[in-house]
Amino acid sequence: MESPDPSALAGDLLTLYGRLRRTTLVGKVDVVTASQSAVLGRLVRDGATTTAELARAEGVRPQSMGATVQALEDLGLVVRSQDPTDGRRTIVEATDAGRTARENSHRSRTRLLAERLAALDPDDRATVARSLTILGTLVER
């Protein structure tokens, strides 16, 4: 079997990523957008940080991140406070409600995918598991 073209494979992978993302967002019942959920997830996972650092990590402009953080703050999912070591900086941190919202969202999406994975043939599930191991190496470089 001929090895697939890396560019075509990359395009197919990005297309599948988008479809997978949309699939997990279809049943969403909360008011948090996908970008807000990503920021909330980063705060829960990595801890408090600045808006500028969040913008860099998410690959967006600081102004856009400022709007996202403001929306999360308005929902009571994050709080901002002055950096104790540098009064010019503001630190953003997930609230308990933010952590709960993120956990509920993650649990809901996981349940959806688990149901779909359970419907696969066991050999296909094993192939998916092996693929995840391989795909993990793409992001660890």
PDB file of N, CA, C and O in Angstrom, residues 42 49-62 65 89:
ATOM      1  N   ARG A  42      -8.538  25.907  29.845  1.00  0.00           N
ATOM      2  CA  ARG A  42      -7.125  26.223  30.057  1.00  0.00           C
ATOM      3  C   ARG A  42      -6.897  26.743  31.475  1.00  0.00           C
ATOM      4  O   ARG A  42      -5.939  26.372  32.137  1.00  0.00           O
ATOM      5  N   THR A  49      -3.782  33.024  35.215  1.00  0.00           N
ATOM      6  CA  THR A  49      -2.810  33.637  34.315  1.00  0.00           C
ATOM      7  C   THR A  49      -3.348  34.989  33.856  1.00  0.00           C
ATOM      8  O   THR A  49      -4.438  35.394  34.232  1.00  0.00           O
ATOM      9  N   THR A  50      -2.594  35.670  33.038  1.00  0.00           N
ATOM     10  CA  THR A  50      -3.026  36.972  32.515  1.00  0.00           C
ATOM     11  C   THR A  50      -3.809  36.794  31.218  1.00  0.00           C
ATOM     12  O   THR A  50      -3.709  35.756  30.551  1.00  0.00           O
ATOM     13  N   THR A  51      -4.547  37.825  30.856  1.00  0.00           N
ATOM     14  CA  THR A  51      -5.280  37.821  29.592  1.00  0.00           C
ATOM     15  C   THR A  51      -4.307  37.719  28.421  1.00  0.00           C
ATOM     16  O   THR A  51      -4.568  36.989  27.461  1.00  0.00           O
ATOM     17  N   ALA A  52      -3.181  38.415  28.500  1.00  0.00           N
ATOM     18  CA  ALA A  52      -2.187  38.365  27.424  1.00  0.00           C
ATOM     19  C   ALA A  52      -1.637  36.951  27.251  1.00  0.00           C
ATOM     20  O   ALA A  52      -1.463  36.469  26.122  1.00  0.00           O
ATOM     21  N   GLU A  53      -1.365  36.278  28.361  1.00  0.00           N
ATOM     22  CA  GLU A  53      -0.859  34.902  28.278  1.00  0.00           C
ATOM     23  C   GLU A  53      -1.917  33.963  27.713  1.00  0.00           C
ATOM     24  O   GLU A  53      -1.610  33.054  26.931  1.00  0.00           O
ATOM     25  N   LEU A  54      -3.177  34.180  28.087  1.00  0.00           N
ATOM     26  CA  LEU A  54      -4.262  33.388  27.514  1.00  0.00           C
ATOM     27  C   LEU A  54      -4.360  33.610  26.013  1.00  0.00           C
ATOM     28  O   LEU A  54      -4.544  32.661  25.250  1.00  0.00           O
ATOM     29  N   ALA A  55      -4.243  34.859  25.584  1.00  0.00           N
ATOM     30  CA  ALA A  55      -4.313  35.183  24.164  1.00  0.00           C
ATOM     31  C   ALA A  55      -3.206  34.468  23.393  1.00  0.00           C
ATOM     32  O   ALA A  55      -3.453  33.885  22.327  1.00  0.00           O
ATOM     33  N   ARG A  56      -1.988  34.505  23.922  1.00  0.00           N
ATOM     34  CA  ARG A  56      -0.872  33.804  23.263  1.00  0.00           C
ATOM     35  C   ARG A  56      -1.143  32.308  23.187  1.00  0.00           C
ATOM     36  O   ARG A  56      -0.953  31.679  22.149  1.00  0.00           O
ATOM     37  N   ALA A  57      -1.590  31.730  24.284  1.00  0.00           N
ATOM     38  CA  ALA A  57      -1.823  30.286  24.336  1.00  0.00           C
ATOM     39  C   ALA A  57      -2.929  29.847  23.374  1.00  0.00           C
ATOM     40  O   ALA A  57      -2.857  28.770  22.782  1.00  0.00           O
ATOM     41  N   GLU A  58      -3.946  30.684  23.205  1.00  0.00           N
ATOM     42  CA  GLU A  58      -5.078  30.343  22.339  1.00  0.00           C
ATOM     43  C   GLU A  58      -4.898  30.859  20.913  1.00  0.00           C
ATOM     44  O   GLU A  58      -5.726  30.568  20.046  1.00  0.00           O
ATOM     45  N   GLY A  59      -3.846  31.634  20.669  1.00  0.00           N
ATOM     46  CA  GLY A  59      -3.573  32.123  19.322  1.00  0.00           C
ATOM     47  C   GLY A  59      -4.549  33.173  18.836  1.00  0.00           C
ATOM     48  O   GLY A  59      -4.921  33.191  17.660  1.00  0.00           O
ATOM     49  N   VAL A  60      -4.960  34.059  19.751  1.00  0.00           N
ATOM     50  CA  VAL A  60      -5.877  35.142  19.376  1.00  0.00           C
ATOM     51  C   VAL A  60      -5.295  36.483  19.815  1.00  0.00           C
ATOM     52  O   VAL A  60      -4.345  36.534  20.590  1.00  0.00           O
ATOM     53  N   ARG A  61      -5.883  37.566  19.324  1.00  0.00           N
ATOM     54  CA  ARG A  61      -5.434  38.902  19.711  1.00  0.00           C
ATOM     55  C   ARG A  61      -5.817  39.183  21.162  1.00  0.00           C
ATOM     56  O   ARG A  61      -6.875  38.725  21.626  1.00  0.00           O
ATOM     57  N   PRO A  62      -5.006  39.944  21.870  1.00  0.00           N
ATOM     58  CA  PRO A  62      -5.336  40.281  23.260  1.00  0.00           C
ATOM     59  C   PRO A  62      -6.705  40.942  23.406  1.00  0.00           C
ATOM     60  O   PRO A  62      -7.417  40.689  24.384  1.00  0.00           O
ATOM     61  N   MET A  65      -9.293  38.240  23.364  1.00  0.00           N
ATOM     62  CA  MET A  65      -9.257  37.493  24.615  1.00  0.00           C
ATOM     63  C   MET A  65      -9.877  38.320  25.730  1.00  0.00           C
ATOM     64  O   MET A  65     -10.569  37.781  26.605  1.00  0.00           O
ATOM     65  N   ARG A  89      -0.365  44.250  36.289  1.00  0.00           N
ATOM     66  CA  ARG A  89      -0.973  43.083  35.635  1.00  0.00           C
ATOM     67  C   ARG A  89      -2.228  42.632  36.370  1.00  0.00           C
ATOM     68  O   ARG A  89      -2.344  42.769  37.582  1.00  0.00           O
TER      69      ARG A  89
END
